[in-house]
Coordinates of C-alpha atoms in Angstrom, one line a residue:
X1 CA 73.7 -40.1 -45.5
X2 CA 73.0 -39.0 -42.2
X3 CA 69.6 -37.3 -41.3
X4 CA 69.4 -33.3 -41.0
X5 CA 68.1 -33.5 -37.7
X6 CA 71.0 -34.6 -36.4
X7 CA 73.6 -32.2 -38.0
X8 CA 73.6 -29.8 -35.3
X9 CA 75.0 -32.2 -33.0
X10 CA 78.0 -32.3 -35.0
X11 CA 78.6 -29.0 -37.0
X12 CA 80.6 -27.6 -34.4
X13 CA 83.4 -30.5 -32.6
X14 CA 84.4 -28.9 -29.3
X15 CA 86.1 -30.4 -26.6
X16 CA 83.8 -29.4 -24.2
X17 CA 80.5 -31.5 -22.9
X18 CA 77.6 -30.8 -25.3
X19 CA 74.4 -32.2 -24.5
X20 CA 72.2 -29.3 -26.0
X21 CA 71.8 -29.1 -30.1
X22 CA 72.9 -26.2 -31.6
X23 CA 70.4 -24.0 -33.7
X24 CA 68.1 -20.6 -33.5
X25 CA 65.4 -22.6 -33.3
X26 CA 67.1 -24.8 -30.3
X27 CA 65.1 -28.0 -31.4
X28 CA 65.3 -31.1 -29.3
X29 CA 66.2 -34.2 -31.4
X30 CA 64.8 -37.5 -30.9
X31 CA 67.8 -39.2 -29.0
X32 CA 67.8 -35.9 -27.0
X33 CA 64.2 -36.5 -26.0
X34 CA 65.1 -40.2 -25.4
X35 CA 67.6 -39.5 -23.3
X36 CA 65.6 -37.0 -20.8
X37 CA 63.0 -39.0 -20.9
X38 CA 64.3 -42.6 -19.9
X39 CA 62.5 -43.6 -16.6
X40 CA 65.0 -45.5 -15.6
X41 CA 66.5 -41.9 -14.6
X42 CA 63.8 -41.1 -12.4
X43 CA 63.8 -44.7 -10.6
X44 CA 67.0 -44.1 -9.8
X45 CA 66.6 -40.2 -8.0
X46 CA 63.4 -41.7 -6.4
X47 CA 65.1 -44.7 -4.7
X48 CA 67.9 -42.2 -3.6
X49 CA 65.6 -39.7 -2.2
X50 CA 63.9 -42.2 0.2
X51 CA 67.0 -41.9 2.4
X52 CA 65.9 -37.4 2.6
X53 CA 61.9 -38.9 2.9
X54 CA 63.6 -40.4 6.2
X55 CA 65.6 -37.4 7.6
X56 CA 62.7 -34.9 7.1
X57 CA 60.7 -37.7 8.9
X58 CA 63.2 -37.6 12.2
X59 CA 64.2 -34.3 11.6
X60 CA 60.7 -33.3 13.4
X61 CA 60.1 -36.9 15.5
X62 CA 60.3 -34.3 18.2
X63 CA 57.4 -32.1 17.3
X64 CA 54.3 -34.2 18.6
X65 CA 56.6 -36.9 21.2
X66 CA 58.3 -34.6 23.3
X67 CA 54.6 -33.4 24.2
X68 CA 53.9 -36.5 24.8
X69 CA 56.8 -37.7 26.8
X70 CA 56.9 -34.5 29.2
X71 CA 53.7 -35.9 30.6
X72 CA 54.6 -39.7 30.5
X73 CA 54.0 -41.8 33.7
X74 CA 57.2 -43.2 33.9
X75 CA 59.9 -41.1 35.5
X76 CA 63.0 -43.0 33.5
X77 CA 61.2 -41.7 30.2
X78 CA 59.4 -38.1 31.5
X79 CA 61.0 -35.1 30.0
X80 CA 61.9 -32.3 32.4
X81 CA 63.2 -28.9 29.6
X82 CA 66.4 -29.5 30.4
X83 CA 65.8 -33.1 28.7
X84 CA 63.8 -32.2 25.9
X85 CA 66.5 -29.2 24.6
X86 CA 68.6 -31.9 23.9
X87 CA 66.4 -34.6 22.6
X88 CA 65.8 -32.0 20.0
X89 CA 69.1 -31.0 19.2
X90 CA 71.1 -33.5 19.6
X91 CA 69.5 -35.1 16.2
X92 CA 71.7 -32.3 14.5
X93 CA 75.0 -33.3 16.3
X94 CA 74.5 -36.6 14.9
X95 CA 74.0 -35.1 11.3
X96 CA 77.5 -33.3 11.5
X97 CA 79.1 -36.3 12.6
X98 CA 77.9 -37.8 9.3
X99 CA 78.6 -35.6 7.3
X100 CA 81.7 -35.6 8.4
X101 CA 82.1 -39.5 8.2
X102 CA 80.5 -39.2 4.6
X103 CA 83.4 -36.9 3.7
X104 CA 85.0 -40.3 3.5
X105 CA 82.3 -42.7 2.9
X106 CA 81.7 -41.0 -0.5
X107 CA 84.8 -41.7 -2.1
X108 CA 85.7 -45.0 -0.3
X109 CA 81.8 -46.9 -0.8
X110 CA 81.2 -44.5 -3.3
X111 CA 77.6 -42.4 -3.8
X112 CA 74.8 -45.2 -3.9
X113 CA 77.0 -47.6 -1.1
X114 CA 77.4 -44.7 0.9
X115 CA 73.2 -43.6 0.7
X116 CA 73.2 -47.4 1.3
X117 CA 75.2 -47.6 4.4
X118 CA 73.2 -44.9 6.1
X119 CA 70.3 -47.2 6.6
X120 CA 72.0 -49.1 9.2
X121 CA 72.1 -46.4 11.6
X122 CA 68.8 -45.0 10.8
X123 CA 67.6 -48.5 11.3
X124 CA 68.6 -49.0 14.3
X125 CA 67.8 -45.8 15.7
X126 CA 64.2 -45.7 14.8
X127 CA 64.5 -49.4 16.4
X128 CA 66.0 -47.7 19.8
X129 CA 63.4 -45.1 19.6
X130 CA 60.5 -47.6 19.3
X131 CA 61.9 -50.0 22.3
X132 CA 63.4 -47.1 24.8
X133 CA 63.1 -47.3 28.2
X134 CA 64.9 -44.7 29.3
X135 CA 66.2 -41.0 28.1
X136 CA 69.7 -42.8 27.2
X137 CA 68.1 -44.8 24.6
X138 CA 65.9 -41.7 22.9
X139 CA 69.0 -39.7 22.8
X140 CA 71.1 -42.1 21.3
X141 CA 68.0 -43.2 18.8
X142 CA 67.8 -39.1 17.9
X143 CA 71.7 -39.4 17.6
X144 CA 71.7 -42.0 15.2
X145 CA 68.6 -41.1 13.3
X146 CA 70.8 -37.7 12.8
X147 CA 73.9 -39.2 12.0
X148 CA 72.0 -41.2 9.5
X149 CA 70.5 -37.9 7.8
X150 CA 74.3 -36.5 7.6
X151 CA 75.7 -39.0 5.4
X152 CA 72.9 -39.1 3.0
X153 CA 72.4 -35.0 3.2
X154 CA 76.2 -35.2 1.9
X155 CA 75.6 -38.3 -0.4
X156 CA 72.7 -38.1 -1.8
X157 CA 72.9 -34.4 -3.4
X158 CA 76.2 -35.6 -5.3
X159 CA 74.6 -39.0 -6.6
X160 CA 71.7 -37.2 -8.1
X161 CA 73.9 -34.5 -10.0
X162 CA 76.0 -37.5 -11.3
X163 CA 73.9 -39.9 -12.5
X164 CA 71.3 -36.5 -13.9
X165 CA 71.1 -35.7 -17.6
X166 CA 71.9 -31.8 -17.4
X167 CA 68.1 -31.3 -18.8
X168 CA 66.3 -32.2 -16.1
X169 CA 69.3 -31.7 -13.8
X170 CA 67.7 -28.7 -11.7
X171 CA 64.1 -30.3 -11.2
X172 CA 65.7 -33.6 -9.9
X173 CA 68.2 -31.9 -7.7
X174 CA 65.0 -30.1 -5.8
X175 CA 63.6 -33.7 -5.3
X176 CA 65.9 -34.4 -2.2
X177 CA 64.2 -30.9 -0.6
X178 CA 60.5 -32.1 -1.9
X179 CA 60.9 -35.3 0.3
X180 CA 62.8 -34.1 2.8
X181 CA 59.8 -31.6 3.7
X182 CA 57.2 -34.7 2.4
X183 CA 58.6 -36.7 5.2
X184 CA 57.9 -34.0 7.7
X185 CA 54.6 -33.3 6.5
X186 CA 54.1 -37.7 6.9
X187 CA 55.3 -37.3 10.7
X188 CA 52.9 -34.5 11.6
X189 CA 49.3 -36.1 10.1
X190 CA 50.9 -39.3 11.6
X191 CA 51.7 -37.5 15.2
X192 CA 47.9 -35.5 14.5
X193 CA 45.8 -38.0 13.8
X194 CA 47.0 -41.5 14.8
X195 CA 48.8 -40.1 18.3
X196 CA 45.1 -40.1 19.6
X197 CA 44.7 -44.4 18.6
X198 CA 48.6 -45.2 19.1
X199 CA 51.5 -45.0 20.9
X200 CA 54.1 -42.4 19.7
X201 CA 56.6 -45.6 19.5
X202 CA 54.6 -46.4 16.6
X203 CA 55.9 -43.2 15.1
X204 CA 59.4 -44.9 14.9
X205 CA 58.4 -47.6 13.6
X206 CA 57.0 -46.0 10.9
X207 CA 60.0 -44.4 10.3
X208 CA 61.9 -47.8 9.6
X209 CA 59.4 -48.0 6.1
X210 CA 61.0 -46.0 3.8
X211 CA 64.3 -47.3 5.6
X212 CA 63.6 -50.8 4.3
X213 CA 62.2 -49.6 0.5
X214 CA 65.2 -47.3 -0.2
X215 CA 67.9 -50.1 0.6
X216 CA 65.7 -52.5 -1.4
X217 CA 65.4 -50.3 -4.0
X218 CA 69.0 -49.1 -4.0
X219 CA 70.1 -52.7 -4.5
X220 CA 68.8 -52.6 -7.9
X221 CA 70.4 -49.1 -9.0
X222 CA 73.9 -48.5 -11.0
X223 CA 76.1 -46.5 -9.2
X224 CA 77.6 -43.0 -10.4
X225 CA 79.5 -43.1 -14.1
X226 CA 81.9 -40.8 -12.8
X227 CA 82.5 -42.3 -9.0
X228 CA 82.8 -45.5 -11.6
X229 CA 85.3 -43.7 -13.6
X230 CA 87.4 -42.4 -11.0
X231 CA 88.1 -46.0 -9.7
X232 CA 89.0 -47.3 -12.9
X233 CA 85.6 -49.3 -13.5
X234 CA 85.4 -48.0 -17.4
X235 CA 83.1 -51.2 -18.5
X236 CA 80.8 -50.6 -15.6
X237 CA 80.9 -47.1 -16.2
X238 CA 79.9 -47.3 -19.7
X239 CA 77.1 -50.3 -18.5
X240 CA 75.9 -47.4 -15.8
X241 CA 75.2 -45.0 -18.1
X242 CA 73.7 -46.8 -20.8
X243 CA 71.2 -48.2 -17.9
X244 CA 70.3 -44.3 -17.1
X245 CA 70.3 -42.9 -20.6
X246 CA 68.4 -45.9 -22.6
X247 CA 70.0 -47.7 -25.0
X248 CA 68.6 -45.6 -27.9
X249 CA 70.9 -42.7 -27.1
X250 CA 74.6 -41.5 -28.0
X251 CA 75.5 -42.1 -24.6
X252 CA 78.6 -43.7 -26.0
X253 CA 79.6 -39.9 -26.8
X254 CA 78.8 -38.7 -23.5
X255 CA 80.6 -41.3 -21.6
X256 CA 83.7 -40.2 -23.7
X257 CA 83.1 -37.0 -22.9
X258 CA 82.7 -37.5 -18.8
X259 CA 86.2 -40.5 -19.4
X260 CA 87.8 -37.3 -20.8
X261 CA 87.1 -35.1 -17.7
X262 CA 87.8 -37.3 -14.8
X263 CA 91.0 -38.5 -16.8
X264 CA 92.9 -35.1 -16.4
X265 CA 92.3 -35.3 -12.4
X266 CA 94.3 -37.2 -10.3
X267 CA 92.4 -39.6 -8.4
X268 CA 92.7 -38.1 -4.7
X269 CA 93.6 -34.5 -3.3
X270 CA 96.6 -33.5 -2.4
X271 CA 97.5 -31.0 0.3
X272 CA 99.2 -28.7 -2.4
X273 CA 96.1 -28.6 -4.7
X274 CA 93.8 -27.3 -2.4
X275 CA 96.0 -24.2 -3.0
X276 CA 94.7 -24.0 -6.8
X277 CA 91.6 -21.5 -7.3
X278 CA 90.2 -24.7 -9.5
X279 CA 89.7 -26.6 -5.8
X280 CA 89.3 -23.7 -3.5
X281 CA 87.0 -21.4 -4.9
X282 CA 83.7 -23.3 -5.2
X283 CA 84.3 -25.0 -1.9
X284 CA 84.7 -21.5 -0.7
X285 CA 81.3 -20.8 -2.0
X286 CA 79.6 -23.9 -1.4
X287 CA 80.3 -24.0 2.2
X288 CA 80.0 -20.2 2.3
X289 CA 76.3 -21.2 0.9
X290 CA 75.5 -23.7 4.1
X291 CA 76.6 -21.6 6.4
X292 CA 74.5 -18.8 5.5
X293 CA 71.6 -21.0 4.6
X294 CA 71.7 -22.1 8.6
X295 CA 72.3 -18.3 9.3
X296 CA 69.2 -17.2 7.6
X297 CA 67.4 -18.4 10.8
X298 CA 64.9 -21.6 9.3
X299 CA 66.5 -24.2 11.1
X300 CA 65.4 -22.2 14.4
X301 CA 61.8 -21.5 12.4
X302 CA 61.0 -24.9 11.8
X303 CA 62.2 -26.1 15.2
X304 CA 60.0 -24.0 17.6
X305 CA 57.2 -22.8 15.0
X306 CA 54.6 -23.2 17.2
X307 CA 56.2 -22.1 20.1
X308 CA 57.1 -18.8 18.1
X309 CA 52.9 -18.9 16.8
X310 CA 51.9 -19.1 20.5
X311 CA 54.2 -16.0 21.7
X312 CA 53.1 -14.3 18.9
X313 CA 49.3 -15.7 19.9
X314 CA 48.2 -15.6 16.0
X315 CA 44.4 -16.9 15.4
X316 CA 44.5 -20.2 14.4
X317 CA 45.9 -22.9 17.0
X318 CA 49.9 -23.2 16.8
X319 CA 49.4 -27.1 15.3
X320 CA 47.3 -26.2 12.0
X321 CA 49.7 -23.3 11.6
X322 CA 52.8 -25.2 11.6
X323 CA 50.7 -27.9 9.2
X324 CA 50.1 -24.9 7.0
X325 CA 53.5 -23.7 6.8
X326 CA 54.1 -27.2 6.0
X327 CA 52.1 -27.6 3.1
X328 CA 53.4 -24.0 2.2
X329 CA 56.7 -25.3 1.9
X330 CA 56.0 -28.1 0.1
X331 CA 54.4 -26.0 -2.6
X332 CA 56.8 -23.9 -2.4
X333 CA 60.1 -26.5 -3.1
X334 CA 57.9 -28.0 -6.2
X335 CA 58.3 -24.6 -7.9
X336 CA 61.4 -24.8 -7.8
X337 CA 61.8 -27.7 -9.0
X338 CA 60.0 -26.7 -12.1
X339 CA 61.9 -23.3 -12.7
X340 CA 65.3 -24.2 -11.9
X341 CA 65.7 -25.7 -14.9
X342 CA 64.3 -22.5 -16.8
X343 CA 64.6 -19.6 -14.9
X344 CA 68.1 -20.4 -13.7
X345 CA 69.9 -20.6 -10.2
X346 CA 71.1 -17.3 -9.1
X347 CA 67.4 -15.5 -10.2
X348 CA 66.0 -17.9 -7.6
X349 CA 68.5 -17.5 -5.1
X350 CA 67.8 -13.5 -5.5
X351 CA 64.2 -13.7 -5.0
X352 CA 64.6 -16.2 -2.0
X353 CA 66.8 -14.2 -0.3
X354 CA 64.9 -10.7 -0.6
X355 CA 61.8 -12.8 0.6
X356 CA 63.2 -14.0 3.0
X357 CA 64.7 -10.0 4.2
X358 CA 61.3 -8.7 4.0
X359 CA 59.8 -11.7 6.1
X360 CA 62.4 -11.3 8.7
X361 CA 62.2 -7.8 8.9
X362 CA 58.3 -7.9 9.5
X363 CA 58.5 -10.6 11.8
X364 CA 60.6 -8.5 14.0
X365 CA 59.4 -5.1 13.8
X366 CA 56.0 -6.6 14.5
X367 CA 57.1 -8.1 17.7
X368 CA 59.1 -4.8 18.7
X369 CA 56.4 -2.7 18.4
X370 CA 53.4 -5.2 19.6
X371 CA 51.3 -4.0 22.9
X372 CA 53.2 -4.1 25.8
X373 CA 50.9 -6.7 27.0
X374 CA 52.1 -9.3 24.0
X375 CA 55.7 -8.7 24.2
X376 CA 55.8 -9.1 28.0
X377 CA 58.5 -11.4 29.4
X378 CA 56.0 -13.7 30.6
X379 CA 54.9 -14.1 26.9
X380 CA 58.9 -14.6 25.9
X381 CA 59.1 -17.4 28.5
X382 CA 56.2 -19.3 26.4
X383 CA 59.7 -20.7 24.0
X384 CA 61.2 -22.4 26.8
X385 CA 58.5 -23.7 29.3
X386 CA 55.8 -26.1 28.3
X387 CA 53.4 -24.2 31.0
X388 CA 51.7 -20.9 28.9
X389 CA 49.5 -18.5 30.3
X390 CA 46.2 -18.3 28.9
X391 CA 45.6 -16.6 25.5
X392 CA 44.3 -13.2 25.3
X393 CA 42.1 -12.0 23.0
X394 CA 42.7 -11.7 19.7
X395 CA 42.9 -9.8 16.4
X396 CA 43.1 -10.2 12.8
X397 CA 46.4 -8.3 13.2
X398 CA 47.9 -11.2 14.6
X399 CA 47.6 -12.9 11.1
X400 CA 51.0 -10.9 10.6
X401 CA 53.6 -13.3 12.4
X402 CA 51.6 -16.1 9.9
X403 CA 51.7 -14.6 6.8
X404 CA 55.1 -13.3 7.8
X405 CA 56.2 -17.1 8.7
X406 CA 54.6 -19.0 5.8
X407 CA 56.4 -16.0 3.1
X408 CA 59.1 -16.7 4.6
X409 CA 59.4 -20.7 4.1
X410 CA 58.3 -19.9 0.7
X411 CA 60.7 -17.7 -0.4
X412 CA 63.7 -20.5 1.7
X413 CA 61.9 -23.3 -0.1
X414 CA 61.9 -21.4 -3.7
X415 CA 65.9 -20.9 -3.9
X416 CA 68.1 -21.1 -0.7
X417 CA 66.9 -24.3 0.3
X418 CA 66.8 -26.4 -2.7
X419 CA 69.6 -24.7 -4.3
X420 CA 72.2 -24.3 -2.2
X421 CA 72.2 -28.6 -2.0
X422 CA 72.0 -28.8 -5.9
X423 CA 74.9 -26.1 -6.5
X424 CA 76.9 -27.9 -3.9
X425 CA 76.7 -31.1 -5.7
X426 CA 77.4 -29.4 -9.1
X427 CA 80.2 -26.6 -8.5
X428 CA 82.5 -29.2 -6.4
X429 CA 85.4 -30.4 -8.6
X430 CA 85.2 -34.5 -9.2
X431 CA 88.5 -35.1 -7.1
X432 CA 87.3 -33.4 -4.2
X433 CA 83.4 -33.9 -4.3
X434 CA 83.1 -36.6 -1.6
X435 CA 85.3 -34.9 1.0
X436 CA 83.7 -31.3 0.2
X437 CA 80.1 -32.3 -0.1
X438 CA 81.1 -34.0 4.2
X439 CA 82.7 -30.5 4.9
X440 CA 79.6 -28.9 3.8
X441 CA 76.9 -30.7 5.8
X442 CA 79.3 -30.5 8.6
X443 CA 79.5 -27.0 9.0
X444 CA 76.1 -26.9 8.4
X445 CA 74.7 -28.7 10.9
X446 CA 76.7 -27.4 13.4
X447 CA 76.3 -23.8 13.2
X448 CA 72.9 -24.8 12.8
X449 CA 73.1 -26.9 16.4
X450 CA 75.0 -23.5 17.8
X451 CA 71.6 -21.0 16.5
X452 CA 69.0 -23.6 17.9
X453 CA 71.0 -23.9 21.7
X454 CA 71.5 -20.1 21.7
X455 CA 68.3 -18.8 20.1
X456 CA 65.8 -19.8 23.3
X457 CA 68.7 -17.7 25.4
X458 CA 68.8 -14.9 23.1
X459 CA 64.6 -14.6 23.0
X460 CA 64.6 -15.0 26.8
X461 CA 67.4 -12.3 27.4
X462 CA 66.6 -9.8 24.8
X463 CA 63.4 -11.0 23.5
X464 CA 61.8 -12.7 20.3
X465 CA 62.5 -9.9 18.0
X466 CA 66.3 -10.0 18.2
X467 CA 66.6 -13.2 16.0
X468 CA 64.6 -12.0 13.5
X469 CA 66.3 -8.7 13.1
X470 CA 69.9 -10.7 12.8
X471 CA 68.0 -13.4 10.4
X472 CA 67.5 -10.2 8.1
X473 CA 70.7 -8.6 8.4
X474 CA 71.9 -12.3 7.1
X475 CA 69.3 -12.3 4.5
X476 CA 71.1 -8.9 3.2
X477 CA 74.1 -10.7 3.1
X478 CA 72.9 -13.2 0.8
X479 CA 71.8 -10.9 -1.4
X480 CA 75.6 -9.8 -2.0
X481 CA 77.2 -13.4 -2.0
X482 CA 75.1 -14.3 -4.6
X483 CA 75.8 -11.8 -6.8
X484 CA 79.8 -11.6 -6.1
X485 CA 80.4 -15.6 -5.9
X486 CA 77.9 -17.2 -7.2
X487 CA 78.0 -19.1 -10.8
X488 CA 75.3 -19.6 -13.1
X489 CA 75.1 -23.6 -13.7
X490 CA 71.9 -23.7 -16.1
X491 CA 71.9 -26.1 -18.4
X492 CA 75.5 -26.7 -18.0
X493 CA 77.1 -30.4 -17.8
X494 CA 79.7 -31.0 -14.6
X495 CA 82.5 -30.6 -16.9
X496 CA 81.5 -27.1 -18.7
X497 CA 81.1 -25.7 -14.9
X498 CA 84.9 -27.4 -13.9
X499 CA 86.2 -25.7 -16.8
X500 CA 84.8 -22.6 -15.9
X501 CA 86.9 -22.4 -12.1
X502 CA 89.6 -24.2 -13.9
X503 CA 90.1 -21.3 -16.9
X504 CA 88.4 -18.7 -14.3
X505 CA 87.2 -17.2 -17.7
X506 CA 83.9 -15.6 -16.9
X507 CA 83.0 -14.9 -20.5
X508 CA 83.3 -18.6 -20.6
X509 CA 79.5 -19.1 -18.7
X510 CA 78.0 -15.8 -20.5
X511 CA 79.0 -17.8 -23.9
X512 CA 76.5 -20.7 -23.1
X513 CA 73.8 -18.4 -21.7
X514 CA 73.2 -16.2 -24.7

C-alpha cells in the first residue's frame, strides 16, 4: 500500500510538469525535500557561475589601471583620453561579439561546452593583459576578456535554468548577478589595496584564477537534460538528471515529463516558425527586457561612478563611494535571490523599476538645480579629463547624489538586474533558447556600448543632468512593459511556462498562482 504522504503526487494525472504536491496545507514530501536539497545541484550552479565571477572581475579591470596607465613611463603603454575611452569600452564590443557567437555555440557544444569554451579567450586575454607592451595588446586583452563575458552571459543563464529544480529555480538564477558583482567587488580591494605593493599586471593574473577552477570544475559536471535530450542522448539525459536530483528521488517521472516536452519540438528553427506567437513572443519580451535594462542608464553608472561622485563633489572620496555602492549592490542582488522564489518576478521587477524612477529623477533634478558654481562647465568636463579642479567646500547636501546612486543600484540589483537574465533563460522556447539567449546579450551589449560612447558627449554638451532625466523617462517605461508583457514564471517548470505562449491562455498562469 502506498504511503499517504505521497498521494497528492498522484491524485490528480495531468499532462503538464508537476513538481509541487497538491494539498491546502501545500506540504513538502520527503523525495520533494530530497530533491531541492541534493548538493550536487548547487556544485553544479557554483562551477558555472565562476565563468560571471570572471566577467564582473574584467568588466571593471579598468577602474583602478587606466589611472595607473595614464601616468605610466613608457610612451608605447601611457594612455592619452582618447586611449582610455576605448580601453573601456571596447571590453563591451567583445561581449556582443560573443554573444553573438554563443547564439551558436549553445546549441552546437551545448550549455556547459559552451561556458567551457569561453575560458580560452578569457585565458588568453588576461594572459595579453599581464605581458602587454603596448596599447594593441591591452585592447585586444579587454577585447577578448569581453568576448569571453558574452558567451557565458548568453550560456550560463540557460544552463542554470536547465539543470534547476523549479524550487530553488529563482535564488539560483540570481547567483550568476551575485558573482558577477562579487568579482567586481574582488578587482577593487585588489586594485585598493595591493596596487600600492604590486604591479597592476598582477591584477590580470589574478583574473586567470577563477579561469582555471571553473574549467576544472566544469570537467566534472553533467551537461543540461534537455540540451541532452534535444540531441537524442536519452541514456545520458536520464544519467544527468539522476546526478542533479539524487538518486532518492522520482526523477525518473520528471525526466518523462521534460522527454515529453522537447519531443513535440523539432530539433532546430525554421524561418517559418519564427512567425508562430509560441517563438516570437517571449523573444520579443526577453530582448525587449535587455534592451531596456541597458537603457535604464547602470551600465553608464557603474562605468564612470566616480567620475559622476567627483562632479557631483559628494563628501566621502569618489573610491570608498564606488566601494560602497559596491557592497550595496551586492546586498542588494542577495535579496533577490532569496525573494524571487517567494515574492515572485514581476513584484520585483515593479519595485526595481519605480526605485530606480525615483533615483533617476533625484539625481537629475539635484544636478539641475545645484549652485551655479557646481554645475559649471568646468565641473562637467571633470567626466572626460583626468585633470579636476580642486574641490570646493562641501555640505551634507551633497550626500544626495550618494544616497541617490546607491538607491538606485539597489533597486537595479533587487529585480531588473537579476531578473531580466533568469526570465530570459526561462521564457525562451527549448528550440530556439541557444540562438535567442546570443540575440539577447547582443543587443545588449551594444546598445549598452552606444550609451557609454555617447553619454560623456551628452554630459559635456548638455550637462550631467540630461542622462539622468532620459534614464527616468526609461525607468517609466518599464513600469508599463512589465505589466503589459511580462509573465509570471513562479514556481513554474520550463514546460508549464512553453505551454503558456504555446495555448496563449492567460487563465492558464492565474490557475497555478491561486
Amino acid at each position: 500500500m502506498e504511503p499517504s504522504t505521497r498521494e497528492p503526487l498522484v491524485r490528480k494525472p495531468s499532462s503538464s510538469y508537476r513538481t509541487f504536491p497538491e494539498g491546502s496545507s501545500k506540504r513538502l514530501d520527503k523525495e520533494y525535500l530530497r530533491s531541492l536539497h541534493n548538493k550536487r545541484l548547487y556544485l553544479a550552479v557554483f562551477a558555472a557561475v565562476l565563468g560571471n565571477f570572471s566577467f564582473g572581475f574584467a568588466l571593471v579591470y579598468t577602474s583602478p589601471v587606466i589611472p595607473a596607465l595614464e601616468a605610466h613611463p613608457n610612451p608605447t603603454l601611457r594612455l592619452d583620453q582618447h586611449k582610455a575611452s576605448w580601453f573601456g569600452s571596447v571590453f563591451t564590443l567583445g561581449a556582443a561579439a560573443g554573444g553573438l557567437s554563443a547564439m551558436i555555440l549553445n546549441d552546437r557544444l551545448g550549455r556547459k561546452l559552451s561556458i567551457m569554451f569561453s575560458a580560452v579567450p578569457s585565458a588568453v586575454g588576461y594572459a595579453l593583459l599581464a605581458g602587454a607592451q603596448g596599447i594593441e595588446m591591452l585592447l585586444l586583452g579587454r577585447l577578448l576578456t569581453g568576448y569571453a563575458g558574452g558567451v557565458t552571459s548568453a550560456s550560463i543563464p540557460v544552463y542554470i535554468s536547465e539543470i534547476s529544480h523549479p524550487g530553488v529555480r529563482g535564488m539560483l538564477g540570481a547567483c550568476p548577478q551575485i558573482m558577477a558583482v562579487l568579482g567586481s567587488l574582488i578587482l577593487y580591494a585588489l586594485g585598493k589595496y595591493l596596487g600600492l605593493l604590486l604591479d597592476w599586471r598582477w591584477l590580470a593574473v589574478a583574473g586567470e584564477v577563477p579561469v582555471l577552477a571553473m574549467i576544472l570544475l566544469l570537467c566534472f559536471m553533467p551537461n543540461s537534460p534537455r540540451f541532452l535530450l534535444s540531441q537524442g542522448k536519452e541514456d545520458e539525459a536520464l544519467r544527468s538528471l539522476c546526478w542533479l536530483r539524487g538518486r532518492d528521488t522520482d526523477y525518473a517521472r520528471e525526466y518523462e515529463q521534460i522527454k515529453d516536452s522537447v519531443r513535440k519540438q523539432s530539433q532546430r528553427i525554421s524561418c517559418a516558425e519564427i512567425k508562430d506567437p509560441f517563438i516570437y513572443k517571449p523573444i520579443l519580451i526577453a530582448v525587449g527586457m535587455r534592451f531596456l535594462q541597458q537603457l535604464s542608464g547602470v551600465t553608464c553608472v557603474l562605468v564612470y561612478l566616480q567620475s559622476i561622485f567627483k562632479k557631483t563633489s559628494v563628501i566621502l572620496q569618489p573610491e570608498y563611494d564606488a566601494a560602497l555602492v559596491g557592497l550595496v549592490r551586492l546586498f542588494s542582488v542577495a535579496i533577490a535571490a532569496v525573494s524571487m522564489d517567494k515574492a515572485g518576478r514581476k513584484i520585483l521587477l515593479f519595485v526595481s523599476a519605480g526605485a530606480m524612477l525615483a533615483s533617476n529623477l533625484t539625481m537629475g533634478l539635484y544636478i539641475y538645480f545645484m549652485p551655479s558654481s557646481q554645475n559649471s562647465t568646468m565641473a562637467n568636463r571633470t567626466l572626460v579629463s583626468p585633470a579636476s579642479p580642486p574641490a570646493e567646500p562641501v555640505n551634507y547636501i551633497t550626500l544626495i547624489p550618494l544616497l541617490a546612486t546607491m538607491f538606485f543600484i539597489m533597486g537595479y540589483a533587487m529585480g531588473w538586474g537579476p531578473i531580466t537574465w533568469l526570465l530570459m533563460s526561462e521564457i525562451l522556447p527549448l528550440k530556439a533558447r541557444g540562438v535567442a539567449s546570443g540575440l539577447c546579450v547582443v543587443v545588449s551589449w551594444l546598445t549598452a556600448f552606444t550609451l557609454t560612447q555617447f553619454f560623456l558627449r551628452v554630459v559635456e554638451a548638455f550637462g550631467l543632468e540630461v542622462p539622468f532625466l532620459f534614464f527616468a523617462v526609461i525607468c517609466a517605461a518599464n513600469i508599463l512593459f512589465t505589466g503589459c508583457c511580462v509573465p509570471e514564471t513562479k514556481g513554474r517548470s520550463l514546460e508549464q511556462i512553453e505551454s503558456f505562449f504555446r495555448t496563449g491562455r492567460r487563465s492558464f498562469m492565474r490557475s497555478f498562482t491561486r
